[in-house]
PDB file of C-alpha atoms in Angstrom:
ATOM      1  CA  GLN N1237     124.366  57.916  70.726  1.00 75.00           C
ATOM      2  CA  SER N1238     124.051  53.925  70.569  1.00 90.00           C
ATOM      3  CA  ALA N1239     126.039  51.852  73.062  1.00 95.00           C
ATOM      4  CA  LEU N1240     128.972  49.972  71.456  1.00 98.00           C
ATOM      5  CA  THR N1241     128.143  46.273  71.036  1.00 98.00           C
ATOM      6  CA  GLN N1242     129.818  43.648  73.207  1.00 98.00           C
ATOM      7  CA  PRO N1243     128.973  39.871  73.654  1.00 98.00           C
ATOM      8  CA  ALA N1244     127.001  39.421  76.681  1.00 98.00           C
ATOM      9  CA  SER N1245     129.201  36.731  78.049  1.00 98.00           C
ATOM     10  CA  VAL N1246     132.506  35.018  77.428  1.00 98.00           C
ATOM     11  CA  SER N1247     133.834  32.125  79.313  1.00 97.00           C
ATOM     12  CA  GLY N1248     137.041  30.204  79.629  1.00 97.00           C
ATOM     13  CA  SER N1249     139.167  27.855  81.596  1.00 97.00           C
ATOM     14  CA  PRO N1250     142.012  28.785  83.940  1.00 97.00           C
ATOM     15  CA  GLY N1251     145.148  29.367  81.846  1.00 97.00           C
ATOM     16  CA  GLN N1252     143.370  29.786  78.344  1.00 97.00           C
ATOM     17  CA  SER N1253     143.119  33.035  76.544  1.00 98.00           C
ATOM     18  CA  ILE N1254     139.695  34.752  75.721  1.00 98.00           C
ATOM     19  CA  THR N1255     138.945  37.805  73.590  1.00 98.00           C
ATOM     20  CA  ILE N1256     136.120  40.454  73.966  1.00 98.00           C
ATOM     21  CA  SER N1257     134.948  42.266  71.044  1.00 98.00           C
ATOM     22  CA  CYS N1258     133.699  45.954  71.005  1.00 98.00           C
ATOM     23  CA  THR N1259     132.032  46.870  67.756  1.00 98.00           C
ATOM     24  CA  GLY N1260     130.826  50.456  66.688  1.00 97.00           C
ATOM     25  CA  SER N1261     131.362  52.327  63.479  1.00 97.00           C
ATOM     26  CA  SER N1262     133.522  54.783  61.725  1.00 96.00           C
ATOM     27  CA  SER N1263     132.032  57.673  63.917  1.00 96.00           C
ATOM     28  CA  ASP N1264     133.570  56.154  67.073  1.00 97.00           C
ATOM     29  CA  VAL N1265     135.792  53.040  67.507  1.00 97.00           C
ATOM     30  CA  GLY N1266     136.944  52.945  63.783  1.00 97.00           C
ATOM     31  CA  GLY N1267     137.499  56.672  63.344  1.00 96.00           C
ATOM     32  CA  TYR N1268     139.696  57.315  66.567  1.00 97.00           C
ATOM     33  CA  ASN N1269     142.472  55.605  68.566  1.00 97.00           C
ATOM     34  CA  TYR N1270     140.795  56.564  71.970  1.00 98.00           C
ATOM     35  CA  VAL N1271     139.379  52.994  72.815  1.00 98.00           C
ATOM     36  CA  SER N1272     139.472  52.288  76.468  1.00 98.00           C
ATOM     37  CA  TRP N1273     138.721  49.055  78.703  1.00 98.00           C
ATOM     38  CA  TYR N1274     137.429  48.599  82.128  1.00 98.00           C
ATOM     39  CA  GLN N1275     137.209  45.600  84.694  1.00 98.00           C
ATOM     40  CA  GLN N1276     134.223  45.739  87.123  1.00 98.00           C
ATOM     41  CA  HIS N1277     133.965  43.264  90.041  1.00 98.00           C
ATOM     42  CA  PRO N1278     130.599  43.104  91.600  1.00 97.00           C
ATOM     43  CA  GLY N1279     129.801  46.128  93.877  1.00 96.00           C
ATOM     44  CA  LYS N1280     133.029  47.947  92.848  1.00 97.00           C
ATOM     45  CA  ALA N1281     133.927  50.842  90.502  1.00 98.00           C
ATOM     46  CA  PRO N1282     135.355  50.083  87.263  1.00 98.00           C
ATOM     47  CA  LYS N1283     139.148  49.846  86.747  1.00 98.00           C
ATOM     48  CA  LEU N1284     140.932  51.097  83.815  1.00 98.00           C
ATOM     49  CA  MET N1285     142.772  48.328  82.118  1.00 98.00           C
ATOM     50  CA  ILE N1286     143.678  49.581  78.538  1.00 98.00           C
ATOM     51  CA  SER N1287     143.702  52.934  77.223  1.00 98.00           C
ATOM     52  CA  ASP N1288     144.131  54.523  73.818  1.00 98.00           C
ATOM     53  CA  VAL N1289     143.474  50.990  72.123  1.00 97.00           C
ATOM     54  CA  SER N1290     146.329  49.248  73.390  1.00 98.00           C
ATOM     55  CA  ASN N1291     148.238  51.053  76.160  1.00 98.00           C
ATOM     56  CA  ARG N1292     148.356  49.072  79.465  1.00 98.00           C
ATOM     57  CA  PRO N1293     148.398  51.493  82.622  1.00 97.00           C
ATOM     58  CA  SER N1294     151.248  51.090  85.140  1.00 96.00           C
ATOM     59  CA  GLY N1295     150.073  48.009  87.568  1.00 95.00           C
ATOM     60  CA  VAL N1296     147.876  46.319  85.017  1.00 98.00           C
ATOM     61  CA  SER N1297     148.840  42.890  84.305  1.00 97.00           C
ATOM     62  CA  ASN N1298     150.619  42.201  81.049  1.00 97.00           C
ATOM     63  CA  ARG N1299     148.159  39.417  80.666  1.00 98.00           C
ATOM     64  CA  PHE N1300     145.799  42.060  79.441  1.00 98.00           C
ATOM     65  CA  SER N1301     145.971  43.462  75.874  1.00 98.00           C
ATOM     66  CA  GLY N1302     144.081  45.564  73.736  1.00 98.00           C
ATOM     67  CA  SER N1303     143.967  46.056  69.800  1.00 98.00           C
ATOM     68  CA  LYS N1304     141.667  47.349  66.997  1.00 98.00           C
ATOM     69  CA  SER N1305     140.883  46.375  63.550  1.00 97.00           C
ATOM     70  CA  GLY N1306     138.396  48.504  61.532  1.00 97.00           C
ATOM     71  CA  ASN N1307     135.279  49.340  63.565  1.00 98.00           C
ATOM     72  CA  THR N1308     135.774  46.693  66.128  1.00 98.00           C
ATOM     73  CA  ALA N1309     138.216  46.952  69.389  1.00 98.00           C
ATOM     74  CA  SER N1310     139.154  43.746  71.124  1.00 98.00           C
ATOM     75  CA  LEU N1311     140.642  42.801  74.640  1.00 98.00           C
ATOM     76  CA  THR N1312     142.465  39.404  75.070  1.00 98.00           C
ATOM     77  CA  ILE N1313     142.967  38.166  78.484  1.00 98.00           C
ATOM     78  CA  SER N1314     145.839  35.444  78.442  1.00 98.00           C
ATOM     79  CA  GLY N1315     146.551  32.804  81.128  1.00 97.00           C
ATOM     80  CA  LEU N1316     143.032  33.429  82.314  1.00 98.00           C
ATOM     81  CA  GLN N1317     142.766  33.522  86.231  1.00 98.00           C
ATOM     82  CA  THR N1318     140.013  33.295  88.675  1.00 97.00           C
ATOM     83  CA  GLU N1319     140.331  36.892  89.605  1.00 97.00           C
ATOM     84  CA  ASP N1320     139.692  37.874  85.829  1.00 98.00           C
ATOM     85  CA  GLU N1321     135.961  36.784  86.416  1.00 98.00           C
ATOM     86  CA  ALA N1322     134.089  40.327  86.281  1.00 98.00           C
ATOM     87  CA  ASP N1323     132.229  42.586  83.755  1.00 98.00           C
ATOM     88  CA  TYR N1324     134.408  44.261  81.130  1.00 98.00           C
ATOM     89  CA  TYR N1325     133.201  47.591  79.409  1.00 98.00           C
ATOM     90  CA  CYS N1326     134.760  49.192  76.520  1.00 98.00           C
ATOM     91  CA  SER N1327     134.596  53.135  75.777  1.00 98.00           C
ATOM     92  CA  SER N1328     135.112  55.175  72.622  1.00 98.00           C
ATOM     93  CA  TYR N1329     135.416  58.768  71.644  1.00 97.00           C
ATOM     94  CA  THR N1330     133.058  59.790  69.140  1.00 97.00           C
ATOM     95  CA  SER N1331     132.673  62.136  66.280  1.00 95.00           C
ATOM     96  CA  SER N1332     130.274  64.358  68.125  1.00 93.00           C
ATOM     97  CA  SER N1333     133.123  64.681  70.920  1.00 94.00           C
ATOM     98  CA  THR N1334     131.052  62.725  73.239  1.00 96.00           C
ATOM     99  CA  ARG N1335     132.090  59.327  74.805  1.00 97.00           C
ATOM    100  CA  VAL N1336     130.209  55.877  74.725  1.00 97.00           C
ATOM    101  CA  PHE N1337     130.554  52.808  76.386  1.00 98.00           C
ATOM    102  CA  GLY N1338     129.942  49.084  75.082  1.00 98.00           C
ATOM    103  CA  THR N1339     127.144  47.054  76.362  1.00 98.00           C
ATOM    104  CA  GLY N1340     129.245  45.010  78.779  1.00 98.00           C
ATOM    105  CA  THR N1341     130.658  41.485  78.914  1.00 98.00           C
ATOM    106  CA  LYS N1342     130.592  39.137  81.685  1.00 98.00           C
ATOM    107  CA  VAL N1343     133.670  36.914  81.961  1.00 98.00           C
ATOM    108  CA  THR N1344     133.266  33.529  83.510  1.00 98.00           C
ATOM    109  CA  VAL N1345     136.181  31.387  84.638  1.00 97.00           C
ATOM    110  CA  LEU N1346     135.092  27.997  84.387  1.00 94.00           C
TER     111      LEU N1346
ATOM    112  CA  GLN G1293     147.589  58.567  95.272  1.00 92.00           C
ATOM    113  CA  VAL G1294     144.665  60.431  93.780  1.00 96.00           C
ATOM    114  CA  GLN G1295     141.318  59.703  95.212  1.00 97.00           C
ATOM    115  CA  LEU G1296     137.922  60.854  94.662  1.00 98.00           C
ATOM    116  CA  GLN G1297     134.793  60.666  96.543  1.00 98.00           C
ATOM    117  CA  GLU G1298     131.280  61.278  95.743  1.00 98.00           C
ATOM    118  CA  SER G1299     128.813  62.891  98.270  1.00 98.00           C
ATOM    119  CA  GLY G1300     125.151  63.989  98.001  1.00 97.00           C
ATOM    120  CA  PRO G1301     121.720  62.946  98.777  1.00 96.00           C
ATOM    121  CA  GLY G1302     121.089  59.253  98.385  1.00 96.00           C
ATOM    122  CA  LEU G1303     117.341  59.771  98.009  1.00 98.00           C
ATOM    123  CA  VAL G1304     115.745  62.346  95.466  1.00 98.00           C
ATOM    124  CA  LYS G1305     111.891  63.102  94.899  1.00 98.00           C
ATOM    125  CA  PRO G1306     110.712  62.971  91.202  1.00 97.00           C
ATOM    126  CA  SER G1307     110.760  66.121  89.387  1.00 97.00           C
ATOM    127  CA  GLU G1308     113.405  67.600  91.661  1.00 98.00           C
ATOM    128  CA  THR G1309     117.095  68.058  91.034  1.00 98.00           C
ATOM    129  CA  LEU G1310     119.816  65.669  91.829  1.00 98.00           C
ATOM    130  CA  SER G1311     122.950  67.337  93.232  1.00 98.00           C
ATOM    131  CA  LEU G1312     126.369  65.454  93.539  1.00 98.00           C
ATOM    132  CA  THR G1313     129.714  66.726  94.509  1.00 98.00           C
ATOM    133  CA  CYS G1314     132.897  64.855  93.775  1.00 98.00           C
ATOM    134  CA  THR G1315     135.994  65.645  95.997  1.00 98.00           C
ATOM    135  CA  VAL G1316     139.703  64.956  94.718  1.00 97.00           C
ATOM    136  CA  SER G1317     142.339  64.368  97.179  1.00 97.00           C
ATOM    137  CA  GLY G1318     146.094  63.558  96.529  1.00 96.00           C
ATOM    138  CA  GLY G1319     146.325  65.841  93.550  1.00 94.00           C
ATOM    139  CA  SER G1320     145.312  69.015  91.953  1.00 94.00           C
ATOM    140  CA  ILE G1321     142.068  69.242  90.001  1.00 95.00           C
ATOM    141  CA  SER G1322     143.906  71.498  87.490  1.00 94.00           C
ATOM    142  CA  SER G1323     145.146  70.509  84.243  1.00 88.00           C
ATOM    143  CA  TYR G1324     142.649  67.647  84.054  1.00 96.00           C
ATOM    144  CA  TYR G1325     139.269  66.547  82.912  1.00 97.00           C
ATOM    145  CA  TRP G1326     136.760  65.337  85.317  1.00 98.00           C
ATOM    146  CA  THR G1327     134.021  63.084  84.229  1.00 98.00           C
ATOM    147  CA  TRP G1328     130.568  61.916  85.448  1.00 98.00           C
ATOM    148  CA  MET G1329     129.157  58.339  84.750  1.00 98.00           C
ATOM    149  CA  ARG G1330     126.138  56.594  85.989  1.00 98.00           C
ATOM    150  CA  GLN G1331     125.169  52.760  86.121  1.00 98.00           C
ATOM    151  CA  PRO G1332     121.462  51.663  86.929  1.00 98.00           C
ATOM    152  CA  PRO G1333     121.098  48.701  89.092  1.00 97.00           C
ATOM    153  CA  GLY G1334     122.077  45.687  86.953  1.00 96.00           C
ATOM    154  CA  LYS G1335     122.685  47.516  83.769  1.00 97.00           C
ATOM    155  CA  GLY G1336     125.716  48.845  82.135  1.00 97.00           C
ATOM    156  CA  LEU G1337     127.834  52.319  82.323  1.00 98.00           C
ATOM    157  CA  GLU G1338     126.488  55.500  80.884  1.00 98.00           C
ATOM    158  CA  TRP G1339     128.625  58.573  80.245  1.00 98.00           C
ATOM    159  CA  ILE G1340     126.917  61.848  81.603  1.00 98.00           C
ATOM    160  CA  GLY G1341     129.680  64.147  80.469  1.00 98.00           C
ATOM    161  CA  TYR G1342     132.960  66.007  81.382  1.00 98.00           C
ATOM    162  CA  ILE G1343     134.075  69.271  82.837  1.00 97.00           C
ATOM    163  CA  TYR G1344     137.551  70.834  82.314  1.00 96.00           C
ATOM    164  CA  TYR G1345     139.149  72.521  85.254  1.00 95.00           C
ATOM    165  CA  THR G1346     138.715  75.960  83.433  1.00 95.00           C
ATOM    166  CA  GLY G1347     134.895  75.182  83.348  1.00 94.00           C
ATOM    167  CA  SER G1348     134.444  74.076  79.741  1.00 95.00           C
ATOM    168  CA  SER G1349     132.082  71.049  79.435  1.00 96.00           C
ATOM    169  CA  ASN G1350     130.451  68.442  77.368  1.00 97.00           C
ATOM    170  CA  TYR G1351     127.461  66.481  77.748  1.00 97.00           C
ATOM    171  CA  ASN G1352     125.515  63.503  76.733  1.00 97.00           C
ATOM    172  CA  PRO G1353     123.100  64.768  74.308  1.00 95.00           C
ATOM    173  CA  SER G1354     120.260  62.668  75.535  1.00 96.00           C
ATOM    174  CA  LEU G1355     120.862  64.247  79.194  1.00 97.00           C
ATOM    175  CA  LYS G1356     122.035  67.759  77.841  1.00 96.00           C
ATOM    176  CA  SER G1357     118.953  69.466  78.495  1.00 97.00           C
ATOM    177  CA  ARG G1358     118.796  68.452  82.294  1.00 98.00           C
ATOM    178  CA  VAL G1359     122.493  68.271  83.104  1.00 98.00           C
ATOM    179  CA  THR G1360     124.651  70.964  84.749  1.00 98.00           C
ATOM    180  CA  MET G1361     128.379  70.525  85.921  1.00 98.00           C
ATOM    181  CA  SER G1362     130.534  73.077  87.526  1.00 97.00           C
ATOM    182  CA  VAL G1363     134.094  73.235  88.940  1.00 97.00           C
ATOM    183  CA  ASP G1364     135.583  74.871  91.986  1.00 96.00           C
ATOM    184  CA  THR G1365     139.197  74.647  92.051  1.00 95.00           C
ATOM    185  CA  SER G1366     139.677  76.436  95.480  1.00 95.00           C
ATOM    186  CA  LYS G1367     137.911  73.514  97.096  1.00 96.00           C
ATOM    187  CA  ASN G1368     139.384  70.903  94.665  1.00 96.00           C
ATOM    188  CA  GLN G1369     135.731  69.706  93.696  1.00 97.00           C
ATOM    189  CA  PHE G1370     133.483  69.365  90.923  1.00 98.00           C
ATOM    190  CA  SER G1371     129.630  68.969  90.868  1.00 98.00           C
ATOM    191  CA  LEU G1372     126.901  67.578  89.020  1.00 98.00           C
ATOM    192  CA  LYS G1373     123.096  68.694  88.835  1.00 98.00           C
ATOM    193  CA  LEU G1374     120.472  66.772  86.855  1.00 98.00           C
ATOM    194  CA  SER G1375     117.175  68.256  86.933  1.00 98.00           C
ATOM    195  CA  SER G1376     113.588  66.826  86.602  1.00 98.00           C
ATOM    196  CA  VAL G1377     114.758  63.532  87.716  1.00 98.00           C
ATOM    197  CA  THR G1378     112.397  60.448  87.225  1.00 98.00           C
ATOM    198  CA  ALA G1379     112.789  56.797  88.464  1.00 98.00           C
ATOM    199  CA  ALA G1380     115.003  56.320  85.249  1.00 98.00           C
ATOM    200  CA  ASP G1381     117.531  58.251  86.844  1.00 98.00           C
ATOM    201  CA  THR G1382     118.024  55.757  89.661  1.00 98.00           C
ATOM    202  CA  ALA G1383     121.586  54.784  89.608  1.00 98.00           C
ATOM    203  CA  VAL G1384     125.061  54.564  90.847  1.00 98.00           C
ATOM    204  CA  TYR G1385     126.765  57.743  90.230  1.00 98.00           C
ATOM    205  CA  TYR G1386     130.651  57.843  89.435  1.00 98.00           C
ATOM    206  CA  CYS G1387     132.985  60.607  89.315  1.00 98.00           C
ATOM    207  CA  ALA G1388     136.455  60.098  87.418  1.00 98.00           C
ATOM    208  CA  ARG G1389     139.458  61.630  86.195  1.00 98.00           C
ATOM    209  CA  GLY G1390     140.098  61.852  82.483  1.00 94.00           C
ATOM    210  CA  ALA G1391     138.187  62.505  79.283  1.00 95.00           C
ATOM    211  CA  ASN G1392     139.153  59.772  76.932  1.00 96.00           C
ATOM    212  CA  SER G1393     140.042  57.212  79.344  1.00 97.00           C
ATOM    213  CA  PHE G1394     139.242  57.148  83.140  1.00 97.00           C
ATOM    214  CA  SER G1395     142.267  56.492  85.254  1.00 96.00           C
ATOM    215  CA  TYR G1396     140.900  57.230  88.776  1.00 97.00           C
ATOM    216  CA  TRP G1397     137.339  56.613  90.047  1.00 98.00           C
ATOM    217  CA  GLY G1398     135.231  57.327  92.979  1.00 98.00           C
ATOM    218  CA  LEU G1399     133.647  54.537  94.705  1.00 98.00           C
ATOM    219  CA  GLY G1400     130.350  55.496  93.472  1.00 98.00           C
ATOM    220  CA  THR G1401     127.151  56.781  95.317  1.00 98.00           C
ATOM    221  CA  LEU G1402     123.619  55.295  94.763  1.00 98.00           C
ATOM    222  CA  VAL G1403     121.086  57.808  94.150  1.00 98.00           C
ATOM    223  CA  THR G1404     117.271  56.666  94.190  1.00 98.00           C
ATOM    224  CA  VAL G1405     114.538  58.511  92.823  1.00 98.00           C
ATOM    225  CA  SER G1406     111.360  57.864  94.816  1.00 97.00           C
ATOM    226  CA  SER G1407     108.631  59.788  96.325  1.00 95.00           C
TER     227      SER G1407
END
């Protein structure tokens, strides 16, 4: 199974909005509403930010939102803050009943 | 608050078997799926597989021939065994709760494969 495709890096200034894409196929992202997003700071374990395409777990800032169109899912961070600087990974259920992660995106706050 | 803690040897010799245990505290291991993932140094996350508290499991096809997962509900633990390891298996190994999204994670444990 091939990793989902994410941009290597995305940057923005404080207060701006950025969007991270996660592109797969009809056998994963496009076929199921089981896309989740994770934030990972250096040396730390990942943290769940979005589940099931657009559900935000309790305690996660409402500045984070998720969506999906066709075979591409997206994570939008609005009102960018310095603490949002981290790596972000998407994950999806696949038609083989396995799970696959994205390649990861480094978010830089300018 | 649910907490997970990975434990096991930090150094494994090539061709040997990597064995890790994840201990769950603050909640029961029952009624949930439990997943193992890994992250080679400086690289992305890789899904290894999951085990349900009943013992049913599902593994990454690329690792399936070498992976075995088990669960011990009496100890609130689940385990990972990866056989015939090589340097490519050097990574931080994480355990987590969930199957489609992973809501609770362990801190991770670095396993280095080297003679």
